[in-house]
PDB file of C-alpha atoms in Angstrom:
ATOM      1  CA  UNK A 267      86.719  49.974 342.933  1.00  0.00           C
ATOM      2  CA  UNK A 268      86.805  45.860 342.245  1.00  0.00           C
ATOM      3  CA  UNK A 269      88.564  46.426 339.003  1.00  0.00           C
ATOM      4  CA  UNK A 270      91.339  48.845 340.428  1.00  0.00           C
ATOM      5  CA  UNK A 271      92.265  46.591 342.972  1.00  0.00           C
ATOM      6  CA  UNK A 272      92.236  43.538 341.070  1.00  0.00           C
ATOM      7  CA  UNK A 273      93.790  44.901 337.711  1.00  0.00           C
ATOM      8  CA  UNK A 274      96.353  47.780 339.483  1.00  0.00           C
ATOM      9  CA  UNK A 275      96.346  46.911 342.555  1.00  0.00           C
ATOM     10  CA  UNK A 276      97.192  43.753 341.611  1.00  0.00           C
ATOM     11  CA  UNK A 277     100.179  44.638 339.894  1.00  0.00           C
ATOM     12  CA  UNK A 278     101.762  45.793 343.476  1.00  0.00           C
ATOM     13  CA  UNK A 279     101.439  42.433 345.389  1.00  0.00           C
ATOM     14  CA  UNK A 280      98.141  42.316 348.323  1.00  0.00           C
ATOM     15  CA  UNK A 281      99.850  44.179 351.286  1.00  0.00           C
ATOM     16  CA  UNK A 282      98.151  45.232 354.279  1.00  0.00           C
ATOM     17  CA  UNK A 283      94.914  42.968 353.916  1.00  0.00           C
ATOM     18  CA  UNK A 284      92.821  42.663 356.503  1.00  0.00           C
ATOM     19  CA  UNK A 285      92.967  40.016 359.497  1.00  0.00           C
ATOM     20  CA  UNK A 286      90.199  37.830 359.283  1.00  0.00           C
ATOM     21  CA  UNK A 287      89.626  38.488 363.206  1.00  0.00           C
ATOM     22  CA  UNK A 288      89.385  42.240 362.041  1.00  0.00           C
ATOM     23  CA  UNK A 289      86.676  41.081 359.683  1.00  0.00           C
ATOM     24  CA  UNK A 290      84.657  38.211 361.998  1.00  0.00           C
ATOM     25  CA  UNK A 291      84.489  41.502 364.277  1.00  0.00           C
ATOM     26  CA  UNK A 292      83.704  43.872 361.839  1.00  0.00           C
ATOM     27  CA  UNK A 293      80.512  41.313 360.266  1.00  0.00           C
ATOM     28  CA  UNK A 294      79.490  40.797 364.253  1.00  0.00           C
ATOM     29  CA  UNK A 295      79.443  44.361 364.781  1.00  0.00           C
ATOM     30  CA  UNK A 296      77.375  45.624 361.767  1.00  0.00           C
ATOM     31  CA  UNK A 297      74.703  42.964 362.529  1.00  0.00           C
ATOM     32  CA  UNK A 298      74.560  44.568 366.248  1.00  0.00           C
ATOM     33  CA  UNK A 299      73.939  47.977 364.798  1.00  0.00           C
ATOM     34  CA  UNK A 300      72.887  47.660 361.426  1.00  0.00           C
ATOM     35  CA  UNK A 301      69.170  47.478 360.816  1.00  0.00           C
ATOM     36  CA  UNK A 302      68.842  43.796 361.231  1.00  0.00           C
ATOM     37  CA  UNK A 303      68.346  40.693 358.800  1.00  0.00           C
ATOM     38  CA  UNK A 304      66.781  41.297 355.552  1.00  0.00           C
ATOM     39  CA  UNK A 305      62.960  40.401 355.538  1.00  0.00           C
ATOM     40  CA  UNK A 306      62.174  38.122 352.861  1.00  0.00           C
ATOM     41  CA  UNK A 307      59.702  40.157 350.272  1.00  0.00           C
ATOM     42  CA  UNK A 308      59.861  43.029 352.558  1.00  0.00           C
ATOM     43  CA  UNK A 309      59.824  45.648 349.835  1.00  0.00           C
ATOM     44  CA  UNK A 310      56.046  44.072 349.327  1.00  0.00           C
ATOM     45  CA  UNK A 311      55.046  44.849 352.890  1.00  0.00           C
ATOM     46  CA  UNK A 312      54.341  48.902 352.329  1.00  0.00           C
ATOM     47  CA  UNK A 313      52.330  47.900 349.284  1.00  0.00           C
ATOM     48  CA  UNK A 314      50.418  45.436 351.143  1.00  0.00           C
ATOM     49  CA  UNK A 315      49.816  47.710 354.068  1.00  0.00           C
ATOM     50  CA  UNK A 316      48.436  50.157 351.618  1.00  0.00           C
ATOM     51  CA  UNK A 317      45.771  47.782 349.752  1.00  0.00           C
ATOM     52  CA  UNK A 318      44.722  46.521 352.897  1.00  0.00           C
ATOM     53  CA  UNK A 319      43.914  49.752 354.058  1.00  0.00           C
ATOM     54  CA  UNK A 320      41.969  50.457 350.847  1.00  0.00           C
ATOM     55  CA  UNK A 321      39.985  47.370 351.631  1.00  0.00           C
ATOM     56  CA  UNK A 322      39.510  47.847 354.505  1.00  0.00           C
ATOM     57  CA  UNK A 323      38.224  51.489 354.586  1.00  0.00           C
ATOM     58  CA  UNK A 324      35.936  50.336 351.457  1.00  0.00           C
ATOM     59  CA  UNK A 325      34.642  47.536 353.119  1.00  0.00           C
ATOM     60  CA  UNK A 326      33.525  49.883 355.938  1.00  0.00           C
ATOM     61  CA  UNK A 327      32.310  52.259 353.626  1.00  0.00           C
ATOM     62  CA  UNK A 328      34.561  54.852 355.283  1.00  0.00           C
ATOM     63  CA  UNK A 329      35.662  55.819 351.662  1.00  0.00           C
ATOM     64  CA  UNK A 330      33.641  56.995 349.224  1.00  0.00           C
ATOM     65  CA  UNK A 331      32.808  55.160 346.352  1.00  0.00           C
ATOM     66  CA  UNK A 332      32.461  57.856 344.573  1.00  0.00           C
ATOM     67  CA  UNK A 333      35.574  59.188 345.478  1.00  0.00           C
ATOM     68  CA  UNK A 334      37.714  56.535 345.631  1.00  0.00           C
ATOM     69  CA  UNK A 335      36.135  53.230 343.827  1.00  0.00           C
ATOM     70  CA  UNK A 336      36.442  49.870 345.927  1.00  0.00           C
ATOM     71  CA  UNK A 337      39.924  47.355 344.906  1.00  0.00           C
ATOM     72  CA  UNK A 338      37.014  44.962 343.596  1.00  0.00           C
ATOM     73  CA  UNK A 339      35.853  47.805 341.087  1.00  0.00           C
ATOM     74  CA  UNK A 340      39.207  48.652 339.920  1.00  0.00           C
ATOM     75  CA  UNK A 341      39.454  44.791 339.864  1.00  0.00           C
ATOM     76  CA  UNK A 342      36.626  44.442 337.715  1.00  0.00           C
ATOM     77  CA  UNK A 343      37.474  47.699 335.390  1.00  0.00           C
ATOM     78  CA  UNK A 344      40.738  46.609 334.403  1.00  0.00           C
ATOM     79  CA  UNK A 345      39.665  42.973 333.672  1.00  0.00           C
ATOM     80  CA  UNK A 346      37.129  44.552 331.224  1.00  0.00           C
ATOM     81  CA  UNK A 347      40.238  46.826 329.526  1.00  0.00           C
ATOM     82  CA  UNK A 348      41.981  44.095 328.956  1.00  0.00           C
ATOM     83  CA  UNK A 349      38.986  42.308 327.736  1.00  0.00           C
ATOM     84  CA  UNK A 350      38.557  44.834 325.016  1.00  0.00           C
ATOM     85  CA  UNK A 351      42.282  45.109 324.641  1.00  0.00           C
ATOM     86  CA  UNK A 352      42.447  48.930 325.652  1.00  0.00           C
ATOM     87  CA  UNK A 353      44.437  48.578 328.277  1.00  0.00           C
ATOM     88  CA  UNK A 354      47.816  46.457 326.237  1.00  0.00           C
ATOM     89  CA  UNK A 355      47.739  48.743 323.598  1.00  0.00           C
ATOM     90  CA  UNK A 356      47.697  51.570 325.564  1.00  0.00           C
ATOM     91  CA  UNK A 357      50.579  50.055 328.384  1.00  0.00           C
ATOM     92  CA  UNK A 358      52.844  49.091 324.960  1.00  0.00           C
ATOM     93  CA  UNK A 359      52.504  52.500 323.825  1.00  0.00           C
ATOM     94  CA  UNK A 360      53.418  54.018 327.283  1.00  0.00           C
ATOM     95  CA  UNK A 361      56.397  51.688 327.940  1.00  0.00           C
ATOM     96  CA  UNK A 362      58.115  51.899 324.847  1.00  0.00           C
ATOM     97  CA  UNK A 363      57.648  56.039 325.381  1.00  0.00           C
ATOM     98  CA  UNK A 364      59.087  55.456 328.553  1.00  0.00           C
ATOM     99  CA  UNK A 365      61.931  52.543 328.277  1.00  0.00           C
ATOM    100  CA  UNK A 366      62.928  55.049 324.725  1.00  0.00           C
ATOM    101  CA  UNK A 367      63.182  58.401 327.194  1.00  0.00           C
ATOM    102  CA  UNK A 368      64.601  56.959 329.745  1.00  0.00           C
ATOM    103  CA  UNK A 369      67.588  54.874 327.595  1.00  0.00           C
ATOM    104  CA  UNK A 370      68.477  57.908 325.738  1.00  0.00           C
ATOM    105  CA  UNK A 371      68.552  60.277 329.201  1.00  0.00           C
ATOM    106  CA  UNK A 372      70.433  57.781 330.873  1.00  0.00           C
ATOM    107  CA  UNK A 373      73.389  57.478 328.121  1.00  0.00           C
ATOM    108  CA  UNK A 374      73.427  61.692 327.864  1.00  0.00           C
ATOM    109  CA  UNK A 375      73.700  62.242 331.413  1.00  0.00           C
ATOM    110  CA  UNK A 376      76.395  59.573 332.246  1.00  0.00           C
ATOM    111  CA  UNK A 377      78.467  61.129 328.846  1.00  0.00           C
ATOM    112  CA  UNK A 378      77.622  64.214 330.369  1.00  0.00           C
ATOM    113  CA  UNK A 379      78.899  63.400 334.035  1.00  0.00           C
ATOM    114  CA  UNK A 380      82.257  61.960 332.181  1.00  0.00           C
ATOM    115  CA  UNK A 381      82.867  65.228 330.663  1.00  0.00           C
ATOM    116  CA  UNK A 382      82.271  67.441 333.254  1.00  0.00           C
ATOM    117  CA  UNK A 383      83.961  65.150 335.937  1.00  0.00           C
ATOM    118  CA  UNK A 384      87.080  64.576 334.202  1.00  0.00           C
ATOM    119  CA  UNK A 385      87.438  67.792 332.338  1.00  0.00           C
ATOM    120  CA  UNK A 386      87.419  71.274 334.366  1.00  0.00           C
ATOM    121  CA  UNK A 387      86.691  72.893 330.496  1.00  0.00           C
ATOM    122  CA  UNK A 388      83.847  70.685 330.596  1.00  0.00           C
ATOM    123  CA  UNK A 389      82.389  71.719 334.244  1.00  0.00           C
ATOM    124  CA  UNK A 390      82.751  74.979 333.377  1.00  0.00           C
ATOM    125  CA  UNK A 391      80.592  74.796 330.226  1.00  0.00           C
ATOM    126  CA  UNK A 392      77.615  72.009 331.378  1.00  0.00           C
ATOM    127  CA  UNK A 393      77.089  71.856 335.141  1.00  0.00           C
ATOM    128  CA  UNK A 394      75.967  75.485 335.381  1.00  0.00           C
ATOM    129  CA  UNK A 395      72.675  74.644 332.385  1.00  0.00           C
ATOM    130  CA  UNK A 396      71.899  71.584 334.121  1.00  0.00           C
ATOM    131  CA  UNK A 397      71.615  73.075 337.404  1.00  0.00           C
ATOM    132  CA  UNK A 398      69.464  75.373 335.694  1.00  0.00           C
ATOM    133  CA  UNK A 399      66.991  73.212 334.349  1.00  0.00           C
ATOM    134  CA  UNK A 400      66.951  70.972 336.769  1.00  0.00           C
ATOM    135  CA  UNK A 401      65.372  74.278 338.981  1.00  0.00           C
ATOM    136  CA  UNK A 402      63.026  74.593 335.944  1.00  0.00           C
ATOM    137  CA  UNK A 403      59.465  71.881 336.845  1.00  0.00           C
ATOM    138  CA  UNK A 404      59.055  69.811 333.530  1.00  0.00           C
ATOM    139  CA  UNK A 405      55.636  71.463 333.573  1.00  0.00           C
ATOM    140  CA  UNK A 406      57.080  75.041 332.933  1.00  0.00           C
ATOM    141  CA  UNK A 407      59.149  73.742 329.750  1.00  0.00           C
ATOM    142  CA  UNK A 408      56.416  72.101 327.789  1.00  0.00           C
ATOM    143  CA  UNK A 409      55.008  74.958 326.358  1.00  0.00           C
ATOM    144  CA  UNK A 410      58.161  76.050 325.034  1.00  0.00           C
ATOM    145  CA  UNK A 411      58.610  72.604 323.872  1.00  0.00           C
ATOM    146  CA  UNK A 412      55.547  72.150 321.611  1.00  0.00           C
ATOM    147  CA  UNK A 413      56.546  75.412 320.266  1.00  0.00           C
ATOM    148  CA  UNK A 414      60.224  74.247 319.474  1.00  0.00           C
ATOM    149  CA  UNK A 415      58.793  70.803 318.391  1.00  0.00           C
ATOM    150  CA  UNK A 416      54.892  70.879 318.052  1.00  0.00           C
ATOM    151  CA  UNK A 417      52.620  68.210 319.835  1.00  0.00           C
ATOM    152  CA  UNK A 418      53.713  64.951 318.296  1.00  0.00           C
ATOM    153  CA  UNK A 419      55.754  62.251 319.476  1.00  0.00           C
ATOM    154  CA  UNK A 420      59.546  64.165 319.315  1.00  0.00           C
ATOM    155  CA  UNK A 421      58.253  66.244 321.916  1.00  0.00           C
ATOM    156  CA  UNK A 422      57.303  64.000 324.614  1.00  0.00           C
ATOM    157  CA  UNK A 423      60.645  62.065 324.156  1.00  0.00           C
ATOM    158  CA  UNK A 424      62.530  65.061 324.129  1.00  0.00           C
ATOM    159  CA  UNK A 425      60.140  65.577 327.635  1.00  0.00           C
ATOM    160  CA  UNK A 426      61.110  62.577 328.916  1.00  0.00           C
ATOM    161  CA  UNK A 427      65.056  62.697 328.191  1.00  0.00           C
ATOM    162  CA  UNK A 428      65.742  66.053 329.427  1.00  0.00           C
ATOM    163  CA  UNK A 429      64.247  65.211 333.137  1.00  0.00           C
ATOM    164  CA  UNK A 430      66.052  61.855 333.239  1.00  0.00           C
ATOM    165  CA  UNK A 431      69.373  63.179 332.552  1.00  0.00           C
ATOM    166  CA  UNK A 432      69.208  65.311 335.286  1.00  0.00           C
ATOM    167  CA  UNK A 433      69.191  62.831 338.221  1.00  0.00           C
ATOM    168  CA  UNK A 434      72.063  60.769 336.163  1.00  0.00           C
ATOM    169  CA  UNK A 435      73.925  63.701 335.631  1.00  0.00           C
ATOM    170  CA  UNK A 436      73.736  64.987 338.924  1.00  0.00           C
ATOM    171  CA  UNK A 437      74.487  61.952 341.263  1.00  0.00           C
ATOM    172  CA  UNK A 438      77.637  60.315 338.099  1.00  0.00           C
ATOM    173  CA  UNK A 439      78.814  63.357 338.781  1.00  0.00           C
ATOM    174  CA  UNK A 440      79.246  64.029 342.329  1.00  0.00           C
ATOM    175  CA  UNK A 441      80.227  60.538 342.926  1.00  0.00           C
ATOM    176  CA  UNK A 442      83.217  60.591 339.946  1.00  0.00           C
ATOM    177  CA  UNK A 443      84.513  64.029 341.462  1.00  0.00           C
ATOM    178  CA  UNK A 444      84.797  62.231 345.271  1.00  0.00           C
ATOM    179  CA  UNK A 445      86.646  59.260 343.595  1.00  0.00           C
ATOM    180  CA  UNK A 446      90.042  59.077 346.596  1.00  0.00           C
ATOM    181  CA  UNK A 447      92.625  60.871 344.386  1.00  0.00           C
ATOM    182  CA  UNK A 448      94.961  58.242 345.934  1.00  0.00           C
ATOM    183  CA  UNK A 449      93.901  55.959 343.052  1.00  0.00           C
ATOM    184  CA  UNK A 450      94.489  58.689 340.776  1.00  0.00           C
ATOM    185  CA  UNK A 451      98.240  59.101 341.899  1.00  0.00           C
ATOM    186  CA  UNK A 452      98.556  55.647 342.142  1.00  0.00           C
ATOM    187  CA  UNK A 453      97.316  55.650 338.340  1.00  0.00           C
ATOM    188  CA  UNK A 454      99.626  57.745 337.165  1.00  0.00           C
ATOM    189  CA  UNK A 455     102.623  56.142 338.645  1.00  0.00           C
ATOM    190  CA  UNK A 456     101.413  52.280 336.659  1.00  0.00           C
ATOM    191  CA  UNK A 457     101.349  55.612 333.472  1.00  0.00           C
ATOM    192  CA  UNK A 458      97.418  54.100 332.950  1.00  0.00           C
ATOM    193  CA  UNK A 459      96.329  55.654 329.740  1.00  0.00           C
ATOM    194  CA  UNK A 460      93.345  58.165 329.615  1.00  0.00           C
ATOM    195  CA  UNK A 461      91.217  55.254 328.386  1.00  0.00           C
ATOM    196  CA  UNK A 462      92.049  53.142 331.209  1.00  0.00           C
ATOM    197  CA  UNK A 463      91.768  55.310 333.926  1.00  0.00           C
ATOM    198  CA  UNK A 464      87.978  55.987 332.685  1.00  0.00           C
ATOM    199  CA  UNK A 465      87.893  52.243 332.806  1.00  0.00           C
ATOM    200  CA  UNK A 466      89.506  50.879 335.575  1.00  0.00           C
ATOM    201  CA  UNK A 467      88.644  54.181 338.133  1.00  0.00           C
ATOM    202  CA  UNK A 468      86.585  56.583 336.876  1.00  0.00           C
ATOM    203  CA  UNK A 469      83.520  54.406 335.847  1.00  0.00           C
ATOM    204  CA  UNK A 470      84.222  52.130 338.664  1.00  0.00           C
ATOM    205  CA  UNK A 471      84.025  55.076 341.478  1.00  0.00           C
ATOM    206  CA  UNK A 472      81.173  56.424 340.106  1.00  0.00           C
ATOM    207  CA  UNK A 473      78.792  53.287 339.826  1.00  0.00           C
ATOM    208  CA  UNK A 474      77.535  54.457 343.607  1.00  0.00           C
ATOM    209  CA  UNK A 475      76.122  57.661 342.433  1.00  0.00           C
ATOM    210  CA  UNK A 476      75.064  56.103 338.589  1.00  0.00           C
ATOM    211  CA  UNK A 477      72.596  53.727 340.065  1.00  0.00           C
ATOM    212  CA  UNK A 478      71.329  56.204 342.432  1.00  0.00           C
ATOM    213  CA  UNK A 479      70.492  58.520 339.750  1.00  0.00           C
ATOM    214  CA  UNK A 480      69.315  55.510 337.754  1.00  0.00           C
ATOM    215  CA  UNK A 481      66.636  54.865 340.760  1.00  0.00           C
ATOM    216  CA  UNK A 482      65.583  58.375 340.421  1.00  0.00           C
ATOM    217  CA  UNK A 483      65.443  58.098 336.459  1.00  0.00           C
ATOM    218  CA  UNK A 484      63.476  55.427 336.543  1.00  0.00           C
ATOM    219  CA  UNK A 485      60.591  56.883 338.415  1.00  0.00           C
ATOM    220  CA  UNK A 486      60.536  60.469 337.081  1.00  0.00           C
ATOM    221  CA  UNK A 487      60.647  59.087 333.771  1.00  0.00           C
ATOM    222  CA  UNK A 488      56.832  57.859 334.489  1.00  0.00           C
ATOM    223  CA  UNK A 489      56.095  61.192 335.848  1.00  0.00           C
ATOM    224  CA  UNK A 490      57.501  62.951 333.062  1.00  0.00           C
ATOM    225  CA  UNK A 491      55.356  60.382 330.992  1.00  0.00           C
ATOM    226  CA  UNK A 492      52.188  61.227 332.896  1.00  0.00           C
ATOM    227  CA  UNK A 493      52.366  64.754 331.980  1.00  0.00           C
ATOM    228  CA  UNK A 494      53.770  64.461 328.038  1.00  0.00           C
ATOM    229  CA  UNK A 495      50.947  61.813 327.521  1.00  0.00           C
ATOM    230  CA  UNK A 496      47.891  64.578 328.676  1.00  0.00           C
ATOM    231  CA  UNK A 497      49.567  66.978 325.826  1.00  0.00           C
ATOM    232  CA  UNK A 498      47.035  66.110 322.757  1.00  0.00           C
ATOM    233  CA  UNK A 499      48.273  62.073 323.020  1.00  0.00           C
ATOM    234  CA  UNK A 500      46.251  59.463 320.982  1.00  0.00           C
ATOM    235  CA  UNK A 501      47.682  56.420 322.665  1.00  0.00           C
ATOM    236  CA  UNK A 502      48.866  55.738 326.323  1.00  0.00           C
ATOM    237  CA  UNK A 503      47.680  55.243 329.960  1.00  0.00           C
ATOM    238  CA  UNK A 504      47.829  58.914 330.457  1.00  0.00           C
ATOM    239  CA  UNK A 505      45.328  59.397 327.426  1.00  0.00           C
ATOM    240  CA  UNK A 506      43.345  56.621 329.142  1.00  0.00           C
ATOM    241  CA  UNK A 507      43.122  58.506 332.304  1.00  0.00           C
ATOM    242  CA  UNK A 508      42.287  61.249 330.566  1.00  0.00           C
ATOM    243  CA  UNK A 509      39.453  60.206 328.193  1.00  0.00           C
ATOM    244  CA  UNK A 510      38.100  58.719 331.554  1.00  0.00           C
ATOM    245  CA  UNK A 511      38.549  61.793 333.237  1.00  0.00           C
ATOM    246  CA  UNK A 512      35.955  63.653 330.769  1.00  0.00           C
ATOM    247  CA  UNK A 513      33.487  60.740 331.326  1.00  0.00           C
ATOM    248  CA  UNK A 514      33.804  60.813 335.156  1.00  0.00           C
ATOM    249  CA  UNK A 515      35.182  57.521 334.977  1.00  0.00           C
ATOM    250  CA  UNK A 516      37.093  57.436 338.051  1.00  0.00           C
ATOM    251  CA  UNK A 517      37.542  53.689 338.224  1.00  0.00           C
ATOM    252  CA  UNK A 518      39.463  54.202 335.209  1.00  0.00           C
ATOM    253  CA  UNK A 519      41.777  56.867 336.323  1.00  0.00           C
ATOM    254  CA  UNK A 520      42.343  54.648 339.353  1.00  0.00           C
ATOM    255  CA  UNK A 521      43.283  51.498 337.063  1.00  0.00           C
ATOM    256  CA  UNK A 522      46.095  53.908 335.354  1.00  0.00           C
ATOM    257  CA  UNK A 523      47.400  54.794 339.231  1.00  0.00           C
ATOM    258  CA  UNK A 524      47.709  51.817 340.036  1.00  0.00           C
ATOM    259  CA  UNK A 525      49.362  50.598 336.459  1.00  0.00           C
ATOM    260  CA  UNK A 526      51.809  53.859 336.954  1.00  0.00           C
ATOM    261  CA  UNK A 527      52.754  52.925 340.441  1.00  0.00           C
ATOM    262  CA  UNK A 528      53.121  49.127 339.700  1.00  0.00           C
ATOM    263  CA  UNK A 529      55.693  49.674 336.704  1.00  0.00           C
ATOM    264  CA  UNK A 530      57.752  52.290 339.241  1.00  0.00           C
ATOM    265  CA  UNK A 531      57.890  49.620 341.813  1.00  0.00           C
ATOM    266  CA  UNK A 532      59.046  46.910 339.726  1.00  0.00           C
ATOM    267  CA  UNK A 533      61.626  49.585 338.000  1.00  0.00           C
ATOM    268  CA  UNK A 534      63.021  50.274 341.279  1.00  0.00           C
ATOM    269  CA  UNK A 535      63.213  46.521 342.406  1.00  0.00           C
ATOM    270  CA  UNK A 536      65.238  45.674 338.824  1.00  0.00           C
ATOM    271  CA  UNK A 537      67.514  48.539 339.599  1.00  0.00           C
ATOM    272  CA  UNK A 538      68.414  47.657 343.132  1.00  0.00           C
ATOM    273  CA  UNK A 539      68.559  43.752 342.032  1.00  0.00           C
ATOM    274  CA  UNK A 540      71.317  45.003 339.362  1.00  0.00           C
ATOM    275  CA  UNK A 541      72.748  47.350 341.425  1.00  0.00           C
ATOM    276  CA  UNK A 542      73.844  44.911 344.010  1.00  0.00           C
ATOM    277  CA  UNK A 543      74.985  42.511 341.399  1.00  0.00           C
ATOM    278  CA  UNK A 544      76.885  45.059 340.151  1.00  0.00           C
ATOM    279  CA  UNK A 545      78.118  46.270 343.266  1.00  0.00           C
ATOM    280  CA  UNK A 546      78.696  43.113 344.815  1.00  0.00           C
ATOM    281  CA  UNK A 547      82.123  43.571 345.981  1.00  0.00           C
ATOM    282  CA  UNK A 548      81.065  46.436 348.552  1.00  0.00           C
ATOM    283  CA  UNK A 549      80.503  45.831 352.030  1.00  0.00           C
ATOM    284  CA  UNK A 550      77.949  47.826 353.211  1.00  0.00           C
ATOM    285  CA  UNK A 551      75.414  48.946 355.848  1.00  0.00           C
ATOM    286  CA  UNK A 552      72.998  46.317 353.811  1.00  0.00           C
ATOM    287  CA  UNK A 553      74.905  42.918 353.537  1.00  0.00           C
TER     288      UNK A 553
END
């Protein structure tokens, strides 16, 4: 709520602020029970862990090749993609399906969100048929999609958008509804138009839950992707995977994994590295 207290707020004098005593004892104490200094590239140690196990266990030969190809195969496979230039023609294709899902889910659901937080008209009429379909797997709609929009390209955006707006929806939402409804008295007594309330309160109580339905977004947009691109696609990683799929090709399939997981990690690590820029003036379990 930076831009209530420094634009209302403001307007009222600072009363009541903190000692800085208070706040020595408060920064003292969270380090004594918070979970500790960050660890520089931490967020890279679970990977690590995990390819160092897959070494290790092929290395051994306690996985099967056949099963599960070597990280020097998969190493080898994707140079020759690239080589051959399968593999950037097929990412572009995948990320621009993606990045055009996901932008479009992400403006519905927050529009969505602002209607149905700030209107009890609007509730009424959207949060029931989003609760539905977010009960409803992506899996069970697609039939009913590519007979509503056939197999081309509308339908796996369409795909895409309605499971991203879910997680936006759901998390703007609940996060604009607990907004203190001191700030909303104190609102109405500085007579803050509709347009600045939304501005200086609503959007700014809600970022919380926005970029934790963002994180979620982010990574079910690539599922949603994985399944969309399986659906008679021409172009894509998940039409890679599946043309390798009918040749046995497992090193390939394992090449898209690891592309699919890769672009879900660094999606998650661009939202958090906005989020606390963002969010910088909270104080939190984290600083």
């Amino acid at each position: 709520m930076a831009t209530l207290d420094a634009g209302v707020l403001g307007r009222f004098g600072r009363a009541g602020a903190a000692p800085v005593e208070l706040q020595a004892r408060g920064k003292v104490s969270r380090r004594r029970l918070g979970p500790g200094k960050p660890i520089p590239f931490g967020i890279a140690l679970g990977p690590t862990l995990v390819v160092a196990a897959w070494v290790l266990g092929s290395a051994t030969g306690a996985l099967d090749p056949e099963t599960l190809p070597a990280p020097w195969t998969v190493a080898q496979t994707a140079g020759d993609l690239i080589a051959d230039g399968r593999l950037q023609s097929n990412l572009l294709t995948s990320v621009q399906r993606a990045g055009i899902g996901l932008g479009l889910g992400v403006v519905i659901g927050v529009l969505l969100a602002l209607a149905a937080g700030l209107s009890r008209l609007g509730e009424a009429v959207l949060d029931g048929p989003i609760q539905i379909k977010r009960a409803i797997p992506t899996l069970a709609l697609i039939p009913l999609f590519i007979v509503w929009f056939g197999i081309g390209e509308e339908m796996k955006l369409i795909v895409i958008t309605t499971s991203v707006l879910v997680p936006v929806y759901i998390n703007t939402h609940a996060h604009l509804r607990s907004v203190d409804a001191r700030y909303v008295e104190l609102a109405e007594t500085v007579q803050l138009s509709r347009s600045g309330f939304i501005r200086r309160i609503a959007l700014p109580g809600s970022l919380p839950g926005f970029f934790i339905g963002l994180r979620l977004a982010v990574t079910i947009s690539w599922l949603a992707l994985v399944v969309v691109e399986q659906v008679n696609a021409t172009s894509g990683i998940g039409y890679l995977m599946t043309q390798a799929r009918t040749y046995g090709q497992i090193d390939v399939i394992v090449v898209g994994l690891v592309i699919y997981g890769l672009l879900g990690l660094f999606g998650d690590i661009a939202v958090r590295a906005l989020e606390r820029r963002t969010l910088a003036w909270r104080q939190t379990l984290a600083d």
